[in-house]
Coordinates of C-alpha atoms and ligand atoms in Angstrom, one line a residue:
X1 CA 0.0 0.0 0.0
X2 CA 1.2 3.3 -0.8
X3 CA 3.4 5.0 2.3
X4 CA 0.9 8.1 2.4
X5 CA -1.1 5.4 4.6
X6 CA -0.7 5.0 7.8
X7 CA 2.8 6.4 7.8
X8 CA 1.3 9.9 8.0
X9 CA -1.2 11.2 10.5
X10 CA -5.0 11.6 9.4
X11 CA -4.1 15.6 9.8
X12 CA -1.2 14.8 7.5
X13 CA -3.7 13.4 4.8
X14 CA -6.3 16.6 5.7
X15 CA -7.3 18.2 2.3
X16 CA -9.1 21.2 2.8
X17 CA -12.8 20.9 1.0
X18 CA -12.4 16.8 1.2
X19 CA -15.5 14.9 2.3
X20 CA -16.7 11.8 2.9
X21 CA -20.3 12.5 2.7
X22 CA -22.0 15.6 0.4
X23 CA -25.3 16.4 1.7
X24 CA -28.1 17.6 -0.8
X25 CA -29.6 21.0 0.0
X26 CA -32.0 21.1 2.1
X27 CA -35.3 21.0 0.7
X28 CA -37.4 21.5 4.6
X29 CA -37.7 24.6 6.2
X30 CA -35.0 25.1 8.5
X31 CA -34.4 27.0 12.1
X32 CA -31.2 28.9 12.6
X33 CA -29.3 26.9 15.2
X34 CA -29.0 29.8 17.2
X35 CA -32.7 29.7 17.9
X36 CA -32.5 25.9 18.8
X37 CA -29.4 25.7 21.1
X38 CA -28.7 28.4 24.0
X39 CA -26.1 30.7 22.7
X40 CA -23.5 29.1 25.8
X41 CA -23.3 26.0 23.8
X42 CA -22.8 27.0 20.2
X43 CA -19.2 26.9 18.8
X44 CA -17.6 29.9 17.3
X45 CA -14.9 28.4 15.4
X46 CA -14.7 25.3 12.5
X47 CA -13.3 22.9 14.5
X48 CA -9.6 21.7 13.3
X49 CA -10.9 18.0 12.0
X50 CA -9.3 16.8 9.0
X51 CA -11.0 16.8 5.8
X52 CA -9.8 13.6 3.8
X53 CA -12.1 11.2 1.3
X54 CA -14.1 8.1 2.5
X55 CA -11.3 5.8 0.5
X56 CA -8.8 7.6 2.2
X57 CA -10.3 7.4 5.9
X58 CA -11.2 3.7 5.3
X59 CA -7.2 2.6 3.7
X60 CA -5.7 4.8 6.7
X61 CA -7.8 2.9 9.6
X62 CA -7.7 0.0 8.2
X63 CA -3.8 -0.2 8.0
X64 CA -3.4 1.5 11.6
X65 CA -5.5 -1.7 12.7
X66 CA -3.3 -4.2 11.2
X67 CA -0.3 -2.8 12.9
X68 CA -2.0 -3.8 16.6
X69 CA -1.2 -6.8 17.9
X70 CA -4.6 -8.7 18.6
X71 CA -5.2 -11.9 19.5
X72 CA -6.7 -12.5 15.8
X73 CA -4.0 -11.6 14.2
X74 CA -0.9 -12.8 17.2
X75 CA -0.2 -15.1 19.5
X76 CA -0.6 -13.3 23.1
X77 CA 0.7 -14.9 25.8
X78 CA 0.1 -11.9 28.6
X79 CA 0.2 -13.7 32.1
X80 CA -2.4 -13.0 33.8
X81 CA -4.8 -11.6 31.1
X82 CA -5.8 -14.4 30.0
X83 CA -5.9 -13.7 25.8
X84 CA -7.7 -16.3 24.9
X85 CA -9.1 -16.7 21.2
X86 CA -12.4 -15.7 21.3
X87 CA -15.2 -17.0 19.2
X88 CA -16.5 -15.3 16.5
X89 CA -20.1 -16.7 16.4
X90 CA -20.2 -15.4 20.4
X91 CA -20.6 -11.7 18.5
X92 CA -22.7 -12.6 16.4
X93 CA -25.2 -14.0 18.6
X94 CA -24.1 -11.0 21.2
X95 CA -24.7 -8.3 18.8
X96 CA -28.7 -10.0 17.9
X97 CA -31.0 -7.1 17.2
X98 CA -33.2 -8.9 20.0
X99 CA -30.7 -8.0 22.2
X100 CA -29.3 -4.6 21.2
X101 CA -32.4 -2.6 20.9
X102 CA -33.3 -3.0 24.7
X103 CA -33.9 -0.3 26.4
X104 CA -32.6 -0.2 30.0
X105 CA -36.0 0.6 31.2
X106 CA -38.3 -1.3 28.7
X107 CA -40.7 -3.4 31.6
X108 CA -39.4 -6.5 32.9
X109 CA -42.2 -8.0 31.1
X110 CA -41.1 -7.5 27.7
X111 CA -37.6 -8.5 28.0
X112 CA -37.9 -12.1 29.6
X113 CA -35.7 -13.4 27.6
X114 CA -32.6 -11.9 28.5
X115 CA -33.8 -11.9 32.6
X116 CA -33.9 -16.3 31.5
X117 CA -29.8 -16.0 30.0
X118 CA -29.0 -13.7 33.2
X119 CA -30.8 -16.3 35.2
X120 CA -29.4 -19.0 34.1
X121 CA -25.8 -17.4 33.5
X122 CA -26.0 -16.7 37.3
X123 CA -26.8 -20.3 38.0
X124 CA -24.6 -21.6 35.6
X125 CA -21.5 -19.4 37.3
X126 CA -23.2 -20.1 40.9
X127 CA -22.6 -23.8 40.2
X128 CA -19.1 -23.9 38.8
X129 CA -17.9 -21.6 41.9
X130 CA -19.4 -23.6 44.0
X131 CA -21.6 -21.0 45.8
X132 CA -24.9 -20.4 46.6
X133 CA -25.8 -16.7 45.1
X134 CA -24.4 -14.6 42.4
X135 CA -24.4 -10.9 41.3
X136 CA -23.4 -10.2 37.7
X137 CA -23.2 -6.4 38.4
X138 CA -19.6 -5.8 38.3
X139 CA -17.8 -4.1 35.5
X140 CA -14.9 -6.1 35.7
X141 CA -12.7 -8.5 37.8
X142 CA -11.5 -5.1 40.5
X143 CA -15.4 -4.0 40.5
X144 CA -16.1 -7.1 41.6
X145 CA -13.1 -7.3 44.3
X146 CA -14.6 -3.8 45.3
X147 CA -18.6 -5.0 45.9
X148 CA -17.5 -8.0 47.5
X149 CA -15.0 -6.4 49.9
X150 CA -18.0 -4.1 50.8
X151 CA -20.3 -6.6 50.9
X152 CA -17.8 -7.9 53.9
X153 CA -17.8 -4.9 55.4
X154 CA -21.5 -4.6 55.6
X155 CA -22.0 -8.5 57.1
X156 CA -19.1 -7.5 60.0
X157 CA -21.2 -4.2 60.7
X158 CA -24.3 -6.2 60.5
X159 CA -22.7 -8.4 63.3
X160 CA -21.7 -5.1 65.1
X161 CA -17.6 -6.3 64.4
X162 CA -15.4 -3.9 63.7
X163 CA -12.4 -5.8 61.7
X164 CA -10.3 -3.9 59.9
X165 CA -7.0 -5.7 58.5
X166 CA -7.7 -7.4 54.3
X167 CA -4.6 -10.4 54.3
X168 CA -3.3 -9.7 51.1
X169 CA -0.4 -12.6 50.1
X170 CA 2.8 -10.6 48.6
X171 CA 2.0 -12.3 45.0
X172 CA -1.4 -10.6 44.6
X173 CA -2.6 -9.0 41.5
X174 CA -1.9 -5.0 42.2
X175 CA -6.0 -4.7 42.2
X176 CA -6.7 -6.6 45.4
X177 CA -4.7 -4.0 48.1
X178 CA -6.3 -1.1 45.7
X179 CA -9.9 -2.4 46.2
X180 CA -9.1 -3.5 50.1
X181 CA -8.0 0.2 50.3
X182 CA -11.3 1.6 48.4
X183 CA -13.6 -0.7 50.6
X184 CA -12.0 1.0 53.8
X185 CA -10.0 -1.4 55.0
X186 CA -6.4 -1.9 56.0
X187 CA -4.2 -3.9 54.1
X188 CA -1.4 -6.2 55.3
X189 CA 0.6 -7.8 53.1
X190 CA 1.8 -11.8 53.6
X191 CA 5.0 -13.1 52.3
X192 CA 4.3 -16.2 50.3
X193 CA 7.0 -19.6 51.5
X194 CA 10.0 -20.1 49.5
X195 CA 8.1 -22.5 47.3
X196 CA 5.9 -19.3 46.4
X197 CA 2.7 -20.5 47.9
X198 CA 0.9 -19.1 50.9
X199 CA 2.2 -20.8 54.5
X200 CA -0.1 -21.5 57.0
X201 CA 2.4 -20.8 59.7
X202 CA 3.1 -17.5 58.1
X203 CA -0.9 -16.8 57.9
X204 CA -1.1 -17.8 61.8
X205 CA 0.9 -14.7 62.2
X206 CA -1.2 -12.5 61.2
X207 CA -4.4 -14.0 62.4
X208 CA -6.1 -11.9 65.4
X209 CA -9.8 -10.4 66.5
X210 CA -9.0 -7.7 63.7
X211 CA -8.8 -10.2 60.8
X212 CA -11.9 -9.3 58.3
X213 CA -10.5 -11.3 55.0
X214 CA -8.2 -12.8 53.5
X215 CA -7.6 -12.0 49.8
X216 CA -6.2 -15.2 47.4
X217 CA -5.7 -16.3 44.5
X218 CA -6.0 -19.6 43.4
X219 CA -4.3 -21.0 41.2
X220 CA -2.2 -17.9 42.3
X221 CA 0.1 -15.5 40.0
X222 CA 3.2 -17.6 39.7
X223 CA 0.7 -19.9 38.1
X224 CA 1.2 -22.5 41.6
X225 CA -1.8 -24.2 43.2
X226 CA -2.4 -22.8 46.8
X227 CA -1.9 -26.2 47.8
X228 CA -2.7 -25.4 51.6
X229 CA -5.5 -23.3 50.8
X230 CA -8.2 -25.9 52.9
X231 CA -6.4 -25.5 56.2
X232 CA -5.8 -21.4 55.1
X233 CA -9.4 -20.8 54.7
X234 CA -10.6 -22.9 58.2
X235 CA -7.8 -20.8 59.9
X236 CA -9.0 -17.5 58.9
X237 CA -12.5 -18.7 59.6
X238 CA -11.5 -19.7 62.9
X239 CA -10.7 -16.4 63.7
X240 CA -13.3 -14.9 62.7
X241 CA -12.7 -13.5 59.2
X242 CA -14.1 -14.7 55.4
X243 CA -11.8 -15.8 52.6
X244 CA -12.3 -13.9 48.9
X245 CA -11.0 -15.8 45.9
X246 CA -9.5 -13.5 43.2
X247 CA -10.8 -15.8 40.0
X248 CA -8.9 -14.2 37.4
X249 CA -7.3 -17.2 37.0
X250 CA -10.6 -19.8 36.9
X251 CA -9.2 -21.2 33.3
X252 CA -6.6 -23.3 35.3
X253 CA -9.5 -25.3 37.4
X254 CA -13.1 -24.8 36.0
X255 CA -15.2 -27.8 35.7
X256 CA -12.6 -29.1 37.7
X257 CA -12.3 -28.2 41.3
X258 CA -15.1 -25.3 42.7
X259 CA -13.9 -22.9 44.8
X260 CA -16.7 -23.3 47.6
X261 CA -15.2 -26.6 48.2
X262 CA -11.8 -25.2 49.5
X263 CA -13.7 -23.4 51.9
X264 CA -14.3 -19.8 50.6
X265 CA -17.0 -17.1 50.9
X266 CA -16.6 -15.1 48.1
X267 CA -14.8 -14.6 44.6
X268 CA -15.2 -13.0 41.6
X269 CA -14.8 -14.1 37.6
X270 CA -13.2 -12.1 35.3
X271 CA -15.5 -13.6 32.3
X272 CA -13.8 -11.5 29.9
X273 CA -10.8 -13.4 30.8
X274 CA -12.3 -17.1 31.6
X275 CA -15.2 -17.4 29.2
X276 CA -13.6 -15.2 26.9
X277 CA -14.5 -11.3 25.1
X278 CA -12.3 -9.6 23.2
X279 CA -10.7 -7.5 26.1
X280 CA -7.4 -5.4 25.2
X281 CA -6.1 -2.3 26.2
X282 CA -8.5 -1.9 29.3
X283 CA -12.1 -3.3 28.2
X284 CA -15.1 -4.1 28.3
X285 CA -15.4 -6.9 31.2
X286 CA -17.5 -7.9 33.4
X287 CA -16.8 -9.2 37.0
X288 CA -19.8 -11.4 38.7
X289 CA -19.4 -12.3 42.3
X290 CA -20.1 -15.4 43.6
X291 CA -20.9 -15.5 47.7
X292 CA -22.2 -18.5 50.1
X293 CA -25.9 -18.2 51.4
X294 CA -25.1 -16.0 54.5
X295 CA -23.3 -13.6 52.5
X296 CA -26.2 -13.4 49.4
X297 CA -28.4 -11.0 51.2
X298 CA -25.4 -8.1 50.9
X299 CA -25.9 -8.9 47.1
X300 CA -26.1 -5.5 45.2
X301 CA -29.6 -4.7 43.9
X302 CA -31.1 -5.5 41.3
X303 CA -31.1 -9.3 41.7
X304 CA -32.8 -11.5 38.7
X305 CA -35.4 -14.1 40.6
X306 CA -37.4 -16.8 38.9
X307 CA -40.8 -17.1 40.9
X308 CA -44.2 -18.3 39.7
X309 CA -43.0 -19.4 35.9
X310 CA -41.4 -15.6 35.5
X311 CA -38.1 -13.7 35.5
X312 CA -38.3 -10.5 37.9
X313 CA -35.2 -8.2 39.3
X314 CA -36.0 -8.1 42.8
X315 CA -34.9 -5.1 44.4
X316 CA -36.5 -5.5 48.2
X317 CA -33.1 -6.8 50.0
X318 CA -32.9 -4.3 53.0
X319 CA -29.5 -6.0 53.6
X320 CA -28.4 -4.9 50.5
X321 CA -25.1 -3.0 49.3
X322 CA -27.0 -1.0 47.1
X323 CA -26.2 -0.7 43.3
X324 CA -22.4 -1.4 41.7
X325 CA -23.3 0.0 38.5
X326 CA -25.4 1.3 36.2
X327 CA -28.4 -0.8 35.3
X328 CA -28.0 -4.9 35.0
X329 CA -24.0 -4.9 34.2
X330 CA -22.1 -5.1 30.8
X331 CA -25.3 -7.4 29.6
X332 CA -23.2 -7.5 26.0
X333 CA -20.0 -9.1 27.8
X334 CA -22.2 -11.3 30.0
X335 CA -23.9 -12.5 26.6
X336 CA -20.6 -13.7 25.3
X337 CA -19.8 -15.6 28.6
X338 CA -23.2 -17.4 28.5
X339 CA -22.7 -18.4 24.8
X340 CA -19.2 -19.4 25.8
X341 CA -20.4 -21.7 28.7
X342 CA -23.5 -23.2 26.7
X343 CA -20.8 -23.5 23.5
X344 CA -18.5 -25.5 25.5
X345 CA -20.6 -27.3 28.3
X346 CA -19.1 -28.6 31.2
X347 CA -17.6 -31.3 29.7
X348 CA -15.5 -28.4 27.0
X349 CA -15.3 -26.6 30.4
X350 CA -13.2 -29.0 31.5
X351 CA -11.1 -29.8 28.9
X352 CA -10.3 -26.0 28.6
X353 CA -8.7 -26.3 32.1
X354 CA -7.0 -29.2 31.2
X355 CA -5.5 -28.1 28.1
X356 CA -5.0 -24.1 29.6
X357 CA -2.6 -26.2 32.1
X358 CA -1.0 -29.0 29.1
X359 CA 0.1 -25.8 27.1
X360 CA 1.6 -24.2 29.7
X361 CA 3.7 -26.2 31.2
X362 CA 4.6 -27.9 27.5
X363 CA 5.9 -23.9 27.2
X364 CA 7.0 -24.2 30.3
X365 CA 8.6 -27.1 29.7
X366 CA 10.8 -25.4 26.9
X367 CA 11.1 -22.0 27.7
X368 CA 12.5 -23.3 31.1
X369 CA 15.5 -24.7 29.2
X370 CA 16.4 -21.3 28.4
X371 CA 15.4 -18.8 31.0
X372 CA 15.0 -20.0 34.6
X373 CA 11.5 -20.4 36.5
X374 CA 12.9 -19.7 40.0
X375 CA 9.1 -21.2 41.1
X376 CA 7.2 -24.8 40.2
X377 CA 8.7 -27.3 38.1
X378 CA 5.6 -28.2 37.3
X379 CA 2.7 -25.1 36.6
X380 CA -1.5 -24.4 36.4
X381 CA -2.1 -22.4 33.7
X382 CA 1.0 -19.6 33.3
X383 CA 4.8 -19.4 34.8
X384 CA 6.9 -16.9 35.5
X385 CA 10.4 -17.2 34.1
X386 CA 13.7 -14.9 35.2
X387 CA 15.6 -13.0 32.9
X388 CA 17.8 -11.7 36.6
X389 CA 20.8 -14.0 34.7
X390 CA 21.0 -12.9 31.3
X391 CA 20.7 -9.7 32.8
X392 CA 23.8 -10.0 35.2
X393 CA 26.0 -11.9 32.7
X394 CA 24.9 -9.8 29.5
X395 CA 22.5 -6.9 30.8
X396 CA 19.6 -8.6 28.8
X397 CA 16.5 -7.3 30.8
X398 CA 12.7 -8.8 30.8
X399 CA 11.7 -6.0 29.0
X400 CA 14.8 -5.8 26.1
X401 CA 13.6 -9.9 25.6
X402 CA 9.7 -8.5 25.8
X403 CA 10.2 -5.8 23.0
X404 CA 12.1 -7.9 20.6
X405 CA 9.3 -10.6 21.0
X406 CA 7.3 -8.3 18.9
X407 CA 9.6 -8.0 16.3
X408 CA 9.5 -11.6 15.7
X409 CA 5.5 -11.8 16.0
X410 CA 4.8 -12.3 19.3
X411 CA 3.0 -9.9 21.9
X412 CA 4.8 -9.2 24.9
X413 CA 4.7 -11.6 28.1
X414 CA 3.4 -9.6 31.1
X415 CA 6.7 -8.5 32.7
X416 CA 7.7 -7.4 35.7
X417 CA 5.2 -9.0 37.6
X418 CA 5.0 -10.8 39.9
X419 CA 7.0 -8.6 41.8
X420 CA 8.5 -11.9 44.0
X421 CA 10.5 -12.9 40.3
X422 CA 13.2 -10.6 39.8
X423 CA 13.6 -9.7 35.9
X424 CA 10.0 -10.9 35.2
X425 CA 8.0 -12.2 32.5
X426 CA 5.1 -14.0 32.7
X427 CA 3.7 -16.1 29.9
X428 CA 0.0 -17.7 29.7
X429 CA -0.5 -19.2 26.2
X430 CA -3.9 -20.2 26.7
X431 CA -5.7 -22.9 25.6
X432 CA -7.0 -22.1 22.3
X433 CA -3.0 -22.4 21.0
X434 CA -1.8 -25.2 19.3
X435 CA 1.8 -27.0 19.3
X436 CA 3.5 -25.2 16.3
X437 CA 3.0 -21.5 17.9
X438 CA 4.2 -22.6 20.9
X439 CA 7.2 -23.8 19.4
X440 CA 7.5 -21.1 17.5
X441 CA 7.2 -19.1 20.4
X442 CA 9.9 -20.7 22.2
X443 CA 12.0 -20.8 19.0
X444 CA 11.7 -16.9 19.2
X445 CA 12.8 -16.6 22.9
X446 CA 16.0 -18.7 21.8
X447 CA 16.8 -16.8 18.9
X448 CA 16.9 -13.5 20.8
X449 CA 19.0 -15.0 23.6
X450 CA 21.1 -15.5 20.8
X451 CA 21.3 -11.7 19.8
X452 CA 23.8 -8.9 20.6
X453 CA 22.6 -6.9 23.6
X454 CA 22.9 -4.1 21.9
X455 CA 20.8 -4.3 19.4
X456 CA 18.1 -5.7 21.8
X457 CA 18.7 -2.5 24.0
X458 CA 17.0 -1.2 21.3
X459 CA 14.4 -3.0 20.3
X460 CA 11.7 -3.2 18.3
X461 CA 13.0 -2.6 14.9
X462 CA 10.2 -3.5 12.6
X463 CA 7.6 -1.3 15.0
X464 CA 6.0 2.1 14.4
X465 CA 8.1 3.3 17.1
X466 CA 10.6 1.8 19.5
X467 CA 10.5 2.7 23.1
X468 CA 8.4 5.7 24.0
X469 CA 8.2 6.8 27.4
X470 CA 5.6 4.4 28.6
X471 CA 3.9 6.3 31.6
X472 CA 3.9 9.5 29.2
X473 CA 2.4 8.0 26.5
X474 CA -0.4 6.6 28.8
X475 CA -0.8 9.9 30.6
X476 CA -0.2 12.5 28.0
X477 CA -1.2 11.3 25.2
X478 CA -0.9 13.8 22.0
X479 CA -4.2 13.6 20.6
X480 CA -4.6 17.2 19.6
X481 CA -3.5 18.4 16.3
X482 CA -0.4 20.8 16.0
X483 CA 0.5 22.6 13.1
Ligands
PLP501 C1 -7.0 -9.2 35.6 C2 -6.8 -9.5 37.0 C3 -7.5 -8.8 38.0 C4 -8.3 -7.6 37.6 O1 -9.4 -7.8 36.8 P1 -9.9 -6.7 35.7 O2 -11.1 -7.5 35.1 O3 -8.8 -6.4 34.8 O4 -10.4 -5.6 36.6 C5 -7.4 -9.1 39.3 N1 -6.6 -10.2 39.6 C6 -5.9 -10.9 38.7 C7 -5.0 -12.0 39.2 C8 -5.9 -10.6 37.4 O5 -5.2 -11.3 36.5

């Protein structure tokens, strides 16, 4: 394609008097706008937008999009984020007409149908937790840490408690002490045992009267199995306290092992991440929490009920949290996840656990031959392997092997995290990947090792651009046009 495309800004390709779209005159009587819109709210200038034809528009987005790494278009093996491929017959069905022209406050009488897929998503995610009530209000995976750390604080107040310490294990995604800290709590962090699990006898010492939950996750962020996590959950219930399971990481046991069974009280899904929707670069999600039967009745309002052959949102819960969000949650994510549970069964739900866990440690099983995995020589669903030794011996960091990935065809690893692994990167390949990528993949990571420092100080190569200042670029982005 010709270089003017996507090598230039849109404002670059700005023509004055180009358009997309020529409007006939109009042939109505018309109102100056003035007399329409108070005089406050009426622009004064053009404003700056560039003028270019529809062809030109369409040639220019449509390269910019092929240059993002996707999950369509890469393999994507971002620990922790699950990038799963996602089915394309889940949008479809997700973008029916039947369901798109709602209208948040059409009568619950005319839109049964979607109260029955709510219904039955919660019981559907109610059975594979393993707990007895579930709320799919919850934006995403830290929403629903958020609701359910307030629905804790609003049982302990309804017991007249005051407990004030969240047990947060030193491996813990950065959301759970954020949303520990938003719910009012205090947070105390727990060093994981040198295997990188969390110790009982470690727990014990922070166990008191002031104990309100602990936080974990399960299988946790080194991609380990909390092996203890029976004996952690009676011992914080001993004391008093209630155990939330951070689900992010459900891929690695659903259909196999439900959480209520190790003992907990609450957890959320990221369904996004588990039961799959196209989620980069922040969005959408959607974050259900699961709670046992002596937690339900904190539940945040509305709650879909099936009495007397109909589907009803129920808001008369006195005990009630209130509302998390606007309406009945991100219905269009919540769609997919149904028609992602319903695609698969629990049989496929199953099998995508197992084979979430076969790929990774097959990668793990390579990669570990090149880069050491200070934890697990066995893995769940992701590992974490060291680049502290390339670094030492030939200042190779995580992130100079994580930017030359992508010039080979791979997005990133999530480095840097967790922060127990010095020299990070975190892979998850997921089990929509087949053998060959994987390989590939691993091919890639040995090829770069390979590679002069120097030119991997620099890296990418083959990208739009190399190394911008990430935190700038996040914060400040240039969005404005400059001439
Ligand atoms: C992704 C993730 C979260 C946060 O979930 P969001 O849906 O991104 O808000 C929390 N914990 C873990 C372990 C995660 O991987």
């Amino acid at each position: 394609m010709h270089e003017r495309y996507g090598s230039k800004t849109i404002f670059e390709l700005h023509k004055p008097g180009c358009q997309s779209v020529r409007w006939p005159a109009c042939d109505v009587p018309c109102n100056e706008i003035a007399e329409l819109i108070p005089e406050e709210y009426l622009r004064h200038e053009v404003p700056s937008l560039p003028e270019v034809a529809e062809p030109d528009l369409v040639r220019h987005l449509s390269i910019l999009a092929a240059r993002n790494m996707c999950v369509d278009s890469h393999f994507y093996p971002l620990g922790s984020c699950t990038m799963k491929y996602n089915p394309k017959r889940h949008e479809r069905w997700a973008q029916l007409v039947e369901f798109t022209h709602l209208h948040p406050y059409q009568p619950e009488e005319s839109i049964q149908g979607l109260l029955a897929l709510l219904y039955s998503l919660q019981q559907m995610l109610s059975e594979i937790a393993g707990l007895d009530a579930v709320s799919l209000h919850p934006a995403a995976g830290a929403q629903g840490e958020l609701t359910a750390l307030l629905m804790a604080a609003a049982y302990f107040r309804s017991r007249g408690e005051a407990r004030r310490h969240v047990l947060v294990p030193d491996v813990a995604h950065g959301t759970n002490p954020a949303s520990a800290k938003m719910a009012g709590f205090e947070v105390v962090q727990i060093r994981s045992s040198p295997a990188g699990i969390a110790d009982p006898e470690i727990l014990a010492e922070h166990l008191g009267p002031s104990t309100a939950v602990l936080m974990i996750t399960n299988p946790n962020t080194l991609g380990l199995f909390e092996k203890e996590i029976v004996r952690l959950c009676q011992m914080v219930h001993q004391a008093g306290g209630l155990v939330y399971l951070d689900g992010a990481n459900m891929n690695a046991i659903c259909g196999i092992a439900q959480p209520g069974k190790f003992g907990i009280d609450m957890m959320h899904f990221n369904t996004h991440k588990t039961f799959s929707t196209p989620h980069g670069s922040g969005g959408p999600g959607a974050g259900p929490v699961a709670v046992t039967a002596k937690l339900a009745p904190f539940l945040p309002v509305p709650v879909v009920v099936y009495e007397d052959g109909r589907y009803r949102l129920d808001y008369d819960r006195p005990l009630s949290i209130g509302r998390v969000r606007s309406f009945l949650g991100n219905v269009g994510v919540l769609i997919r996840a149904y028609c992602y549970l319903r695609t698969v069964g629990a049989a496929g739900l199953k099998q995508v656990a197992e084979l979430a866990v076969l790929n990774a440690n097959y990668l793990l099983h390579k990669v570990g031959k090149l880069l050491p995995v200070p934890y697990g020589q066995r893995c769940m669903h992701e590992f974490v392997a060291s680049a502290a030794k390339v670094k030492a011996e030939r200042s190779i960091s995580a992130m100079d092997i994580a930017k030359r990935l992508l010039d080979y065809g791979f997005h990133a690893p999530t480095v840097y995290f967790p922060l127990v692994v010095r020299e990070a990167l975190m892979i998850e390949p997921t089990e929509t990947e087949n053998k060959e990528t994987l390989d590939a993949f691993s091919a890639a990571i040995e090829a770069i090792l390979r590679e002069p420092a120097e030119l991997l100080h620099e890296a990418p190569h083959h990208m739009p651009v190399s190394r911008p200042d990430e935190v700038r670029a996040a914060r400040e982005p240039i969005l404005v046009w400059r001439e």
